[in-house]
Tab-separated table of C-alpha atoms in Angstrom:
chain	number	residue	atom	x	y	z
A	158	ASP	CA	-14.545	1.530	-7.871
A	159	ALA	CA	-13.931	5.460	-8.122
A	160	LYS	CA	-10.574	6.596	-9.998
A	161	THR	CA	-7.953	8.964	-8.511
A	162	THR	CA	-5.469	10.858	-11.256
A	163	GLN	CA	-2.082	12.278	-10.000
A	164	PRO	CA	0.575	14.159	-12.168
A	165	ASN	CA	3.389	11.520	-12.645
A	166	SER	CA	6.276	13.226	-11.312
A	167	MET	CA	6.840	16.327	-9.681
A	168	GLU	CA	9.934	18.377	-7.990
A	169	SER	CA	10.319	20.343	-5.267
A	170	ASN	CA	13.685	21.938	-3.975
A	171	GLU	CA	14.742	21.456	0.008
A	172	GLU	CA	13.078	23.402	3.061
A	173	GLU	CA	10.248	24.458	0.606
A	174	PRO	CA	6.743	23.297	0.747
A	175	VAL	CA	5.651	20.905	-2.025
A	176	HIS	CA	1.886	20.823	-2.940
A	177	LEU	CA	0.820	17.362	-4.494
A	178	PRO	CA	-2.924	17.424	-6.217
A	179	CYS	CA	-5.083	14.550	-6.596
A	180	ASN	CA	-8.120	15.172	-8.975
A	181	HIS	CA	-11.076	12.209	-7.780
A	182	SER	CA	-14.261	13.388	-9.456
A	183	THR	CA	-16.571	10.431	-9.574
A	184	ILE	CA	-15.318	10.245	-5.448
A	185	SER	CA	-18.781	9.165	-3.382
A	186	GLY	CA	-20.042	9.798	-0.742
A	187	THR	CA	-18.664	6.639	1.392
A	188	ASP	CA	-14.787	7.351	-0.197
A	189	TYR	CA	-12.066	8.503	2.014
A	190	ILE	CA	-8.969	9.696	1.302
A	191	HIS	CA	-5.731	8.344	1.873
A	192	TRP	CA	-2.389	9.253	1.061
A	193	TYR	CA	0.420	6.660	1.589
A	194	ARG	CA	4.161	7.320	0.181
A	195	GLN	CA	6.984	4.396	-0.761
A	196	LEU	CA	10.423	5.305	-0.296
A	197	PRO	CA	12.890	2.805	-2.690
A	198	SER	CA	13.388	0.164	-1.589
A	199	GLN	CA	10.905	-0.054	0.919
A	200	GLY	CA	6.686	-0.884	1.351
A	201	PRO	CA	4.501	1.421	1.161
A	202	GLU	CA	4.145	3.898	4.336
A	203	TYR	CA	0.909	5.758	5.617
A	204	VAL	CA	0.847	9.401	5.633
A	205	ILE	CA	-2.870	10.728	6.007
A	206	HIS	CA	-6.431	10.444	5.222
A	207	GLY	CA	-9.788	11.814	5.730
A	208	LEU	CA	-13.202	12.531	4.427
A	209	THR	CA	-14.377	16.115	4.447
A	210	SER	CA	-12.558	18.162	6.647
A	211	ASN	CA	-8.803	19.695	6.076
A	212	VAL	CA	-6.685	17.157	8.462
A	213	ASN	CA	-2.908	17.832	9.772
A	214	ASN	CA	-0.649	15.334	11.084
A	215	ARG	CA	3.138	15.242	11.967
A	216	MET	CA	3.737	14.674	8.283
A	217	ALA	CA	1.514	16.469	6.193
A	218	SER	CA	-1.611	18.169	5.721
A	219	LEU	CA	-4.308	17.156	3.628
A	220	ALA	CA	-6.674	19.539	2.240
A	221	ILE	CA	-10.020	18.557	0.831
A	222	ALA	CA	-12.113	20.631	-1.768
A	223	GLU	CA	-15.480	21.258	-0.698
A	224	ASP	CA	-16.912	19.159	-3.542
A	225	ARG	CA	-14.477	16.688	-2.803
A	226	LYS	CA	-13.380	16.080	-6.282
A	227	SER	CA	-9.767	16.845	-5.733
A	228	SER	CA	-7.359	16.962	-2.876
A	229	THR	CA	-4.046	18.089	-2.207
A	230	LEU	CA	-1.544	16.879	0.095
A	231	ILE	CA	0.965	19.256	1.119
A	232	LEU	CA	4.499	18.796	2.692
A	233	HIS	CA	5.253	21.772	4.624
A	234	ARG	CA	9.242	21.661	4.100
A	235	ALA	CA	10.481	18.980	2.141
A	236	THR	CA	13.754	16.983	3.025
A	237	LEU	CA	15.554	14.900	1.387
A	238	ARG	CA	13.865	12.109	2.677
A	239	ASP	CA	10.672	12.846	1.336
A	240	ALA	CA	11.638	11.677	-1.894
A	241	ALA	CA	9.141	9.006	-2.605
A	242	VAL	CA	6.084	7.775	-4.745
A	243	TYR	CA	3.536	9.418	-3.385
A	244	TYR	CA	0.015	7.693	-3.679
A	245	CYS	CA	-3.796	8.971	-3.599
A	246	ILE	CA	-6.344	6.226	-2.800
A	247	LEU	CA	-9.783	6.282	-2.840
A	248	HIS	CA	-10.745	3.728	0.452
A	249	LYS	CA	-14.153	2.675	2.085
A	250	GLU	CA	-14.272	1.550	5.395
A	251	THR	CA	-16.133	-1.805	4.059
A	252	SER	CA	-13.062	-2.756	2.055
A	253	GLY	CA	-11.542	-3.363	4.687
A	254	SER	CA	-7.458	-3.735	3.729
A	255	ARG	CA	-7.935	-3.364	0.091
A	256	LEU	CA	-6.405	-0.528	-1.306
A	257	THR	CA	-6.628	0.024	-4.919
A	258	PHE	CA	-2.938	2.064	-5.570
A	259	GLY	CA	-2.994	3.893	-8.995
A	260	GLU	CA	0.486	4.760	-10.312
A	261	GLY	CA	0.892	7.714	-8.312
A	262	THR	CA	3.648	10.571	-7.931
A	263	GLN	CA	6.960	10.467	-8.153
A	264	LEU	CA	7.995	13.096	-6.020
A	265	THR	CA	12.181	14.514	-6.408
A	266	VAL	CA	13.824	16.921	-3.790
A	267	ASN	CA	16.516	18.548	-4.684
A	268	PRO	CA	19.356	19.801	-2.422
B	1295	GLU	CA	5.645	-1.673	18.704
B	1296	THR	CA	7.128	-4.001	16.402
B	1297	GLY	CA	6.874	-3.579	12.728
B	1298	VAL	CA	5.848	-6.034	9.866
B	1299	THR	CA	8.565	-8.307	8.806
B	1300	GLN	CA	8.916	-10.306	5.382
B	1301	SER	CA	11.092	-13.399	4.574
B	1302	PRO	CA	13.284	-13.735	2.804
B	1303	THR	CA	13.846	-9.955	1.143
B	1304	HIS	CA	14.899	-12.389	-2.223
B	1305	LEU	CA	14.000	-15.316	-4.083
B	1306	ILE	CA	14.828	-16.804	-7.056
B	1307	LYS	CA	12.829	-19.710	-8.719
B	1308	THR	CA	12.150	-21.166	-12.139
B	1309	ARG	CA	8.940	-21.638	-13.691
B	1310	GLY	CA	6.643	-24.566	-12.361
B	1311	GLN	CA	8.031	-24.184	-9.365
B	1312	GLN	CA	6.035	-23.120	-6.009
B	1313	VAL	CA	6.933	-20.864	-3.393
B	1314	THR	CA	5.876	-19.525	0.228
B	1315	LEU	CA	6.545	-16.341	1.419
B	1316	ARG	CA	6.211	-15.071	5.411
B	1317	CYS	CA	5.271	-12.454	6.897
B	1318	SER	CA	4.835	-11.274	10.934
B	1319	SER	CA	2.427	-8.885	11.526
B	1320	GLN	CA	2.618	-5.943	13.723
B	1321	SER	CA	1.719	-6.551	17.491
B	1322	GLY	CA	-1.720	-6.133	18.226
B	1323	HIS	CA	-3.160	-6.540	14.335
B	1324	ASN	CA	-5.719	-8.952	13.280
B	1325	THR	CA	-5.569	-8.543	9.918
B	1326	VAL	CA	-3.025	-8.965	6.918
B	1327	SER	CA	-3.151	-8.384	3.347
B	1328	TRP	CA	-0.613	-9.257	0.602
B	1329	TYR	CA	-0.389	-7.357	-2.085
B	1330	GLN	CA	1.563	-7.965	-5.387
B	1331	GLN	CA	3.913	-4.909	-7.007
B	1332	ALA	CA	5.100	-5.155	-10.547
B	1333	LEU	CA	8.369	-2.974	-11.670
B	1334	GLY	CA	6.741	0.638	-12.096
B	1335	GLN	CA	3.666	0.010	-11.033
B	1336	GLY	CA	1.666	0.830	-7.788
B	1337	PRO	CA	0.727	-2.650	-5.542
B	1338	GLN	CA	-2.250	-4.460	-6.910
B	1339	PHE	CA	-4.633	-6.266	-4.074
B	1340	ILE	CA	-4.175	-10.622	-3.534
B	1341	PHE	CA	-6.116	-10.899	-0.754
B	1342	GLN	CA	-6.583	-10.398	2.999
B	1343	TYR	CA	-7.192	-12.277	5.896
B	1344	TYR	CA	-9.134	-11.844	9.259
B	1345	ARG	CA	-9.364	-14.419	12.014
B	1346	GLU	CA	-7.545	-17.003	10.109
B	1347	GLU	CA	-10.169	-16.788	7.382
B	1348	GLU	CA	-9.613	-15.118	3.774
B	1349	ASN	CA	-12.044	-12.615	3.592
B	1350	GLY	CA	-11.668	-10.702	0.196
B	1351	ARG	CA	-9.795	-11.396	-2.874
B	1352	GLY	CA	-7.855	-9.379	-5.985
B	1353	ASN	CA	-7.974	-10.586	-9.138
B	1354	PHE	CA	-5.583	-13.556	-9.151
B	1355	PRO	CA	-6.241	-16.992	-9.485
B	1356	PRO	CA	-6.761	-19.829	-6.998
B	1357	ARG	CA	-2.956	-21.250	-7.658
B	1358	PHE	CA	-2.353	-17.814	-5.001
B	1359	SER	CA	-3.191	-19.036	-1.686
B	1360	GLY	CA	-2.837	-18.247	1.686
B	1361	LEU	CA	-2.659	-18.747	5.329
B	1362	GLN	CA	-2.961	-16.853	8.594
B	1363	PHE	CA	-1.621	-18.712	12.060
B	1364	PRO	CA	-3.362	-18.085	15.789
B	1365	ASN	CA	-0.307	-15.657	15.822
B	1366	TYR	CA	-1.023	-13.698	13.238
B	1367	SER	CA	1.722	-14.681	10.970
B	1368	SER	CA	0.830	-15.566	7.455
B	1369	GLU	CA	2.203	-17.265	4.677
B	1370	LEU	CA	1.558	-16.486	0.908
B	1371	ASN	CA	1.531	-19.800	-1.482
B	1372	VAL	CA	2.472	-19.514	-4.917
B	1373	ASN	CA	1.804	-22.850	-7.006
B	1374	ALA	CA	3.045	-23.215	-11.075
B	1375	LEU	CA	4.803	-20.455	-11.081
B	1376	GLU	CA	4.951	-17.940	-14.145
B	1377	LEU	CA	7.635	-15.761	-15.547
B	1378	ASP	CA	5.049	-12.539	-14.838
B	1379	ASP	CA	4.733	-13.796	-11.157
B	1380	SER	CA	7.938	-11.741	-11.083
B	1381	ALA	CA	7.668	-9.092	-8.180
B	1382	LEU	CA	8.174	-7.207	-5.089
B	1383	TYR	CA	5.207	-9.174	-2.733
B	1384	LEU	CA	4.336	-6.729	0.295
B	1385	CYS	CA	2.561	-7.755	3.303
B	1386	ALA	CA	0.259	-5.521	5.083
B	1387	SER	CA	-1.088	-5.460	8.490
B	1388	SER	CA	-3.915	-3.870	10.403
B	1389	SER	CA	-5.997	-3.841	13.638
B	1390	VAL	CA	-9.910	-3.972	13.108
B	1391	THR	CA	-10.245	-0.151	14.482
B	1392	ASN	CA	-7.748	1.406	12.998
B	1393	GLU	CA	-7.473	2.421	9.108
B	1394	LYS	CA	-3.926	2.091	8.371
B	1395	LEU	CA	-2.079	-0.241	7.335
B	1396	PHE	CA	1.186	-0.998	7.700
B	1397	PHE	CA	3.256	-2.593	5.192
B	1398	GLY	CA	6.479	-4.622	5.280
B	1399	SER	CA	9.486	-4.187	2.941
B	1400	GLY	CA	8.641	-6.909	0.720
B	1401	THR	CA	9.921	-10.493	-0.840
B	1402	GLN	CA	11.479	-9.618	-4.140
B	1403	LEU	CA	10.852	-13.005	-6.114
B	1404	SER	CA	12.044	-13.479	-9.561
B	1405	VAL	CA	11.085	-16.622	-12.075
B	1406	LEU	CA	13.000	-17.361	-14.513
């Protein structure tokens, strides 16, 4: 399986944008880029996913590099509730519900 | 929509015992998967069930087994518990047509 690399931790201030990077230099053409986050004492929560084009939803935006070797999850205005571990995951449709989680990025949001 | 619910929320067992964890999938979802999350690490895939049959397994020994029922609820069974089995066990449900996984809040298992 192709691997992702994320910073262990990041800090942000409330109401400011947050850019969470993910490197995936060995990504294959059939790998989708998924992001999940895990709040304290909860299971992971789906955030967004994409293949080649940038994606937007109510939670976040996903910016994918043209060569697909990296991507960035963008939270437009961080809130205290966004403090969580964010996981960047490469997923093939043929893998079903098998996700390979790394250690993710611990995001701290300062008031 | 009802969410994914897991029971119990916490459980304490001793080494060598057997445990059954339960999950109720989100309405309309026919695929369920189980994950193990050790403290400070990301979740690790155990296996997934579709139409009551296991159709994908991670690097876990046979003493980890599961069942999926016609109403899409499911169980994770672990036999001969070891100390290293202490972890948060997560259930996730999804539908064939939707790539999103919906996770429950997990069962925290402690093996003494």
